[in-house]
Short mmCIF file of C-alpha atoms in Angstrom, two decimals:
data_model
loop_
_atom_site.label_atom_id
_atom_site.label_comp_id
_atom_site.label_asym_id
_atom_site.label_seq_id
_atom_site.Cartn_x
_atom_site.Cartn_y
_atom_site.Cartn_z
CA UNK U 12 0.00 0.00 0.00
CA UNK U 13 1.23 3.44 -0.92
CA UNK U 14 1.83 5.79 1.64
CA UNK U 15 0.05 8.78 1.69
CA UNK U 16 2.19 12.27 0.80
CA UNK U 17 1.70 14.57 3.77
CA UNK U 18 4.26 17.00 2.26
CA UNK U 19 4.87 19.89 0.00
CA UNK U 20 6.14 23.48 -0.42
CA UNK U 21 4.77 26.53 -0.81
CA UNK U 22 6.63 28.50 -2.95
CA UNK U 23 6.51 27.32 -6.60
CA UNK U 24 7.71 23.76 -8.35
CA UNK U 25 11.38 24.18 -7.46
CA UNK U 26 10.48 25.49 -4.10
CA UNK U 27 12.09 24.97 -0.51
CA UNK U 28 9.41 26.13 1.87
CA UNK U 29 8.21 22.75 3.11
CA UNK U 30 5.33 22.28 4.89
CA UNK U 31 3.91 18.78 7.10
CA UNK U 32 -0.09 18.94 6.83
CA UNK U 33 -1.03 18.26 10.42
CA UNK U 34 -2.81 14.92 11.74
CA UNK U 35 -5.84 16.82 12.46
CA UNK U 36 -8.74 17.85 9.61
CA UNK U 37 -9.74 20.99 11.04
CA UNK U 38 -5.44 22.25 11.16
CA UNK U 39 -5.19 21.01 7.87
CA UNK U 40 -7.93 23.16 6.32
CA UNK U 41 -6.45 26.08 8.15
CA UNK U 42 -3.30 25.50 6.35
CA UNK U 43 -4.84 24.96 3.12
CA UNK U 44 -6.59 28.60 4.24
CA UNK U 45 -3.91 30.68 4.41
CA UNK U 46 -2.04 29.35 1.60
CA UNK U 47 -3.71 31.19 -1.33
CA UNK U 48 -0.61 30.05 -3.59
CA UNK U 49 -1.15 26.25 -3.45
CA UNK U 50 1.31 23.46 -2.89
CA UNK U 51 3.95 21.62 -4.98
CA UNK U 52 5.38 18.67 -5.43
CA UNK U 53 8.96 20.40 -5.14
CA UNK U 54 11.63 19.42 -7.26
CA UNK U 55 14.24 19.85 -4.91
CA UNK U 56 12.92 17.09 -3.09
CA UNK U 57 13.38 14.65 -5.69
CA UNK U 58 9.50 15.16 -6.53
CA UNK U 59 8.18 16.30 -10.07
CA UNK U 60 6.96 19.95 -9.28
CA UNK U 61 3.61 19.72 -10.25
CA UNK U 62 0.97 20.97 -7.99
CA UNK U 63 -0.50 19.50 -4.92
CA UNK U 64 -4.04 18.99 -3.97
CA UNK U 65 -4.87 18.80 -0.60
CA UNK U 66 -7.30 16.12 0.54
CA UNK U 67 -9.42 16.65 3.92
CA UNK U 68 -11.86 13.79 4.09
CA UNK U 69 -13.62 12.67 7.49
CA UNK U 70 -12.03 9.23 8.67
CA UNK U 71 -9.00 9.57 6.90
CA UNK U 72 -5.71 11.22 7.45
CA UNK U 73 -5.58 14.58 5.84
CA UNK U 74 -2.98 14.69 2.45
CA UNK U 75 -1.84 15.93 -0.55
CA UNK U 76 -2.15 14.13 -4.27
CA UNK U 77 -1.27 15.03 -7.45
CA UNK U 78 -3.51 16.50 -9.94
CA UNK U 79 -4.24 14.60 -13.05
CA UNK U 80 -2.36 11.63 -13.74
CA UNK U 81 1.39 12.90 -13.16
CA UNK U 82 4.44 10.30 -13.21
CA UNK U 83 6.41 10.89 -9.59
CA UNK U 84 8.68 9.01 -7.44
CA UNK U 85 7.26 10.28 -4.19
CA UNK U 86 3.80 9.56 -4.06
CA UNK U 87 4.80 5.61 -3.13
CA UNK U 88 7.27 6.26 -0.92
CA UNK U 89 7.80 8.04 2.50
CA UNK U 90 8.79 11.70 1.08
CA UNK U 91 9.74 13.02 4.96
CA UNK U 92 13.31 13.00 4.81
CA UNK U 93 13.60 13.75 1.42
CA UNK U 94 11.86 17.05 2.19
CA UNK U 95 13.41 17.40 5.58
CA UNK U 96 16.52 18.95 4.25
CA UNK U 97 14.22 21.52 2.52
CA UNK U 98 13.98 23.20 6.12
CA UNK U 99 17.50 23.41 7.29
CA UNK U 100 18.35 24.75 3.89
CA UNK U 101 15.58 27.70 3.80
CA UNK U 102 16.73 28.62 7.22
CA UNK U 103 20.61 28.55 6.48
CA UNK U 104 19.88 30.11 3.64
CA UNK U 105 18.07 33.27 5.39
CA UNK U 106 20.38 33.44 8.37
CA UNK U 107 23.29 33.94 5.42
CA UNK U 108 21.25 36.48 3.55
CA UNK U 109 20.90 38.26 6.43
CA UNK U 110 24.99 38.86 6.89
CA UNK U 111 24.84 40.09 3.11
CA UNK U 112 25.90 36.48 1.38
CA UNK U 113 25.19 34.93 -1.29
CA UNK U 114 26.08 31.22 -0.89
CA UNK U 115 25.70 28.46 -3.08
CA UNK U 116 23.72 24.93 -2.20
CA UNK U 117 24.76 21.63 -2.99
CA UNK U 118 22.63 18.54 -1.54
CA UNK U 119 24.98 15.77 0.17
CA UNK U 120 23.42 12.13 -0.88
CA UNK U 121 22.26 10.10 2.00
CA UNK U 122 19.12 7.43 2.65
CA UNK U 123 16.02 9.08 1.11
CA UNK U 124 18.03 12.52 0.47
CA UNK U 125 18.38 12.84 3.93
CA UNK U 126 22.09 13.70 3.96
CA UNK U 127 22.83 17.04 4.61
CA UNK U 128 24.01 20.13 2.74
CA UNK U 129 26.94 21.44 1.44
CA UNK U 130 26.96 24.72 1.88
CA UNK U 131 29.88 27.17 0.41
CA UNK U 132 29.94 30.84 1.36
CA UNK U 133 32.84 32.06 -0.91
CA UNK U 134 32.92 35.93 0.45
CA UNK U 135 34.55 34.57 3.75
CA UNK U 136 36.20 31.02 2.09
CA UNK U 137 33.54 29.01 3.95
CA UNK U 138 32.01 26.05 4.03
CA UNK U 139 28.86 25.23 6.14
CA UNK U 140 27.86 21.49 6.38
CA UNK U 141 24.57 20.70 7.90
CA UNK U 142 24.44 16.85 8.55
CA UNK U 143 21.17 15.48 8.73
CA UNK U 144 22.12 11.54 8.11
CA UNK U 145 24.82 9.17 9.82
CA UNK U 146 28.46 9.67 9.01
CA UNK U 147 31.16 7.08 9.59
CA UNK U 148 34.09 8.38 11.31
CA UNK U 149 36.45 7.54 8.22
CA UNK U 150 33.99 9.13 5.67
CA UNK U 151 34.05 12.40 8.06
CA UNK U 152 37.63 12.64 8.36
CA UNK U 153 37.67 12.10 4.55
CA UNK U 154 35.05 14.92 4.01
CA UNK U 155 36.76 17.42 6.09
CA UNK U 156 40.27 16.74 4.63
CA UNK U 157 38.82 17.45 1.55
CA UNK U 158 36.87 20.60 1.98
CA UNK U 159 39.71 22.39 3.66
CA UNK U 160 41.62 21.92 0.90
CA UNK U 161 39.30 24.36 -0.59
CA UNK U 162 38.20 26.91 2.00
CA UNK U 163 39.74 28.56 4.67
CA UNK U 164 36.80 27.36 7.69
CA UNK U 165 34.66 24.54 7.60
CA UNK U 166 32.21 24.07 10.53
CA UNK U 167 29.66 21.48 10.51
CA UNK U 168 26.29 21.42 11.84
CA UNK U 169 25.08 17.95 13.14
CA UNK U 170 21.06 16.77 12.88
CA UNK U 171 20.11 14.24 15.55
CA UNK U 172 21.00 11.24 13.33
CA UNK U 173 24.91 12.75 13.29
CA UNK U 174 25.80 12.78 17.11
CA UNK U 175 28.43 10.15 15.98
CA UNK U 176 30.47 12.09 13.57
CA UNK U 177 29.74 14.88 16.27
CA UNK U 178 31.03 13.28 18.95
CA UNK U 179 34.57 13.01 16.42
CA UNK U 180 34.57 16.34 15.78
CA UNK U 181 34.31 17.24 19.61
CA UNK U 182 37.16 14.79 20.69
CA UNK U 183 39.13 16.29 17.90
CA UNK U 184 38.95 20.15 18.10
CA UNK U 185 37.00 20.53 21.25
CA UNK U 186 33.50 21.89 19.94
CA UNK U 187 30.68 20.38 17.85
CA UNK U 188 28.08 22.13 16.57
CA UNK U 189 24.28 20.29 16.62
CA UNK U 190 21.28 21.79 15.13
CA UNK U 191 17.52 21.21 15.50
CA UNK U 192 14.65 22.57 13.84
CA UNK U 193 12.79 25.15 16.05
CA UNK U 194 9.49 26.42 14.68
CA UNK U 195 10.54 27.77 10.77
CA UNK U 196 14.12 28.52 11.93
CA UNK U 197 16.80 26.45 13.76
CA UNK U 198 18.57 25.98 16.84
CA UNK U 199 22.40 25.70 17.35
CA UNK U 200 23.83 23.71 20.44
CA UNK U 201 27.37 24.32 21.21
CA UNK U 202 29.19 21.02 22.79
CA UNK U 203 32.03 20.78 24.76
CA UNK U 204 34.20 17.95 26.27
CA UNK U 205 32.21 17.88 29.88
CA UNK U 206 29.14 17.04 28.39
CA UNK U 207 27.17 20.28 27.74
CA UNK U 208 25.34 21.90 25.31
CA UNK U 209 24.47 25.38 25.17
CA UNK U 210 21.60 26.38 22.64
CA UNK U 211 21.36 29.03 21.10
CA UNK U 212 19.28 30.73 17.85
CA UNK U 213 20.70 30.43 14.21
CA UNK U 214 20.32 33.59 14.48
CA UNK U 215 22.50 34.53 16.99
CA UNK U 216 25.82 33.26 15.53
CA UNK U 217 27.99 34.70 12.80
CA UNK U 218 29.91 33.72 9.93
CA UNK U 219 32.73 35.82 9.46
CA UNK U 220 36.89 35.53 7.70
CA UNK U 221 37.70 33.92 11.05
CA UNK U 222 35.18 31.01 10.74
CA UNK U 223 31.51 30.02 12.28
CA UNK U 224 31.22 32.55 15.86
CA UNK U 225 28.81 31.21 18.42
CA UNK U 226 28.01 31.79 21.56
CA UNK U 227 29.86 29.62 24.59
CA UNK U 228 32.06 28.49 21.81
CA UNK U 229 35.20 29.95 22.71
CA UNK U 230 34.89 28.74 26.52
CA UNK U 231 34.26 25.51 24.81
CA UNK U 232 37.22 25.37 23.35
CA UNK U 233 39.59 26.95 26.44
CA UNK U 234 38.24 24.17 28.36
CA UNK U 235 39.51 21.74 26.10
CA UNK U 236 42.61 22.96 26.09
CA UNK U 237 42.62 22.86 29.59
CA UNK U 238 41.53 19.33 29.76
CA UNK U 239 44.38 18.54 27.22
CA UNK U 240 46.97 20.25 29.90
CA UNK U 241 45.65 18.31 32.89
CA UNK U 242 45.74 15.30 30.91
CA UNK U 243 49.55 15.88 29.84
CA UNK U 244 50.35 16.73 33.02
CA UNK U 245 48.75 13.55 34.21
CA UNK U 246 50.60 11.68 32.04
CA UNK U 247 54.32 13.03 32.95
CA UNK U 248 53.43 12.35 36.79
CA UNK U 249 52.52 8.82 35.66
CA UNK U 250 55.76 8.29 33.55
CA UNK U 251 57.92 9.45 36.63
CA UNK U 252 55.99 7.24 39.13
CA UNK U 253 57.11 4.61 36.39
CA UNK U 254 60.35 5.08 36.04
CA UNK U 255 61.05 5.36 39.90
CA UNK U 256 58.85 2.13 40.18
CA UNK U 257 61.45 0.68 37.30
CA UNK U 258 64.99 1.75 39.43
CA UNK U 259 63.84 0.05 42.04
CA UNK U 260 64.45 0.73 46.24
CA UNK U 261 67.17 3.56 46.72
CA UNK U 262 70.53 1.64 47.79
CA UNK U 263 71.52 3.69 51.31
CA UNK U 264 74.81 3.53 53.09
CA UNK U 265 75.17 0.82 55.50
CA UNK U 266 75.76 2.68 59.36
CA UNK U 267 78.00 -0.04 61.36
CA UNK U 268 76.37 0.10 64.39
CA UNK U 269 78.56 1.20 67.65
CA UNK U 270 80.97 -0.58 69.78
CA UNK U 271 79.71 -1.91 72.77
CA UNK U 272 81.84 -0.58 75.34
CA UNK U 273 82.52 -2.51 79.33
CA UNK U 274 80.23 -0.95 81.96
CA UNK U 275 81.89 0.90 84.25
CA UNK U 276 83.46 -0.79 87.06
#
């Protein structure tokens, strides 16, 4: 049985405002309300970006189908994460704008175009990643070799299937970066090597020449670098407790015990 297409966007056949119709009838109809410009099938989902029609019937789940008899890939299949993507990128996208940028997009493959973006911002030689699908530790090192061989910063923003490859990134440099969707924008939290995360609006971080700038970052990373000093130090006190441990007990001086003299007569 084909499962019913409960997404869309807004804004035209190639379009990357998604919407999720709601499980209720009465919420869907207000949705279908207040969009006077329709629905598509967007093309940057991997759909055919024709328009939507949206379907409210009593003892069924609200949805959207195709009009006329249209050839499309996502009507039989489960279209969420292909059009998850769709709202990390239209909030990236806007948060850039907003600094004066003009970057350019590039979807990262992953299951059901689910992996991420790719995300170059050439007016600072930056790259943004947004991870949205699991990364092997090998394929992230790979991927981050690589882009820094083109751009100055890369930082990479981790969805909740990437706390692996985040939890690399944060035993490597001392800070990962993971994002969740919040309403129509997106949420930041900044990691650090104790365990917390500090989150923060999209909105209230920076891209600039010196790289991604968010708040609690920078105490982030001095706290790694203090871990990696106590952990040094830690180290050279257990490599002299070894090497006394190897010498061995401390040869002293035998003392030749005194004479014993004749008691006095």
């Amino acid at each position: 049985m084909s499962i019913e297409l409960r997404w869309a966007v807004t804004d035209g056949p190639a379009g990357t405002a998604a919407v999720t119709l709601p499980e209720d009838g009465t919420a869907a109809r207000v949705l279908g309300l207040h969009r006077d410009g329709g629905f598509w099938c967007s093309r940057e989902a991997g759909g055919c970006g024709s328009r939507l029609v949206l379907e409210v019937r009593e003892g069924s789940r609200p949805h959207f189908r195709h009009s006329g008899d249209v050839r499309c890939a996502l009507p039989g299949s489960d279209a969420g994460p292909a059009y998850e993507h769709l709202r990390y990128r239209r909030a990236v996208a806007a948060w850039l704008a907003a600094q004066g940028f003009r970057p350019r997009f590039e979807e990262v493959p992953g299951p059901a175009g689910s992996g991420g973006l790719h995300v170059v911002v050439a007016e600072v030689g930056a790259a943004v990643e947004v991870q949205l699908s699991a990364l092997p530790d090998t394929a992230w090192r790979e991927r981050d070799d690589r882009y820094r061989t083109r751009v100055r910063h890369v930082t990479w923003l981790y969805g909740p299937a990437a706390e692996s490859a985040a939890d690399t990134e944060l035993a490597v440099r001392g800070v990962a970066y993971a994002v969740r969707r919040h309403n129509t924008g997106l949420l930041v939290g900044v990691r650090d090597v104790d365990g917390g995360t500090r989150w923060v609006r999209l909105g209230a971080c920076r891209l600039t020449t010196d790289g991604f700038e968010a708040p609690g970052a920078e105490e982030a990373r001095a706290l790694h670098a203090r871990r990696a000093t106590d952990r040094r130090e830690a180290a050279r006190r257990a490599a002299r407790c070894a090497e006394r441990a190897a010498r061995g007990p401390r040869d002293h001086p035998r003392v030749e015990a005194p004479p014993l003299l004749p008691f006095p007569a």
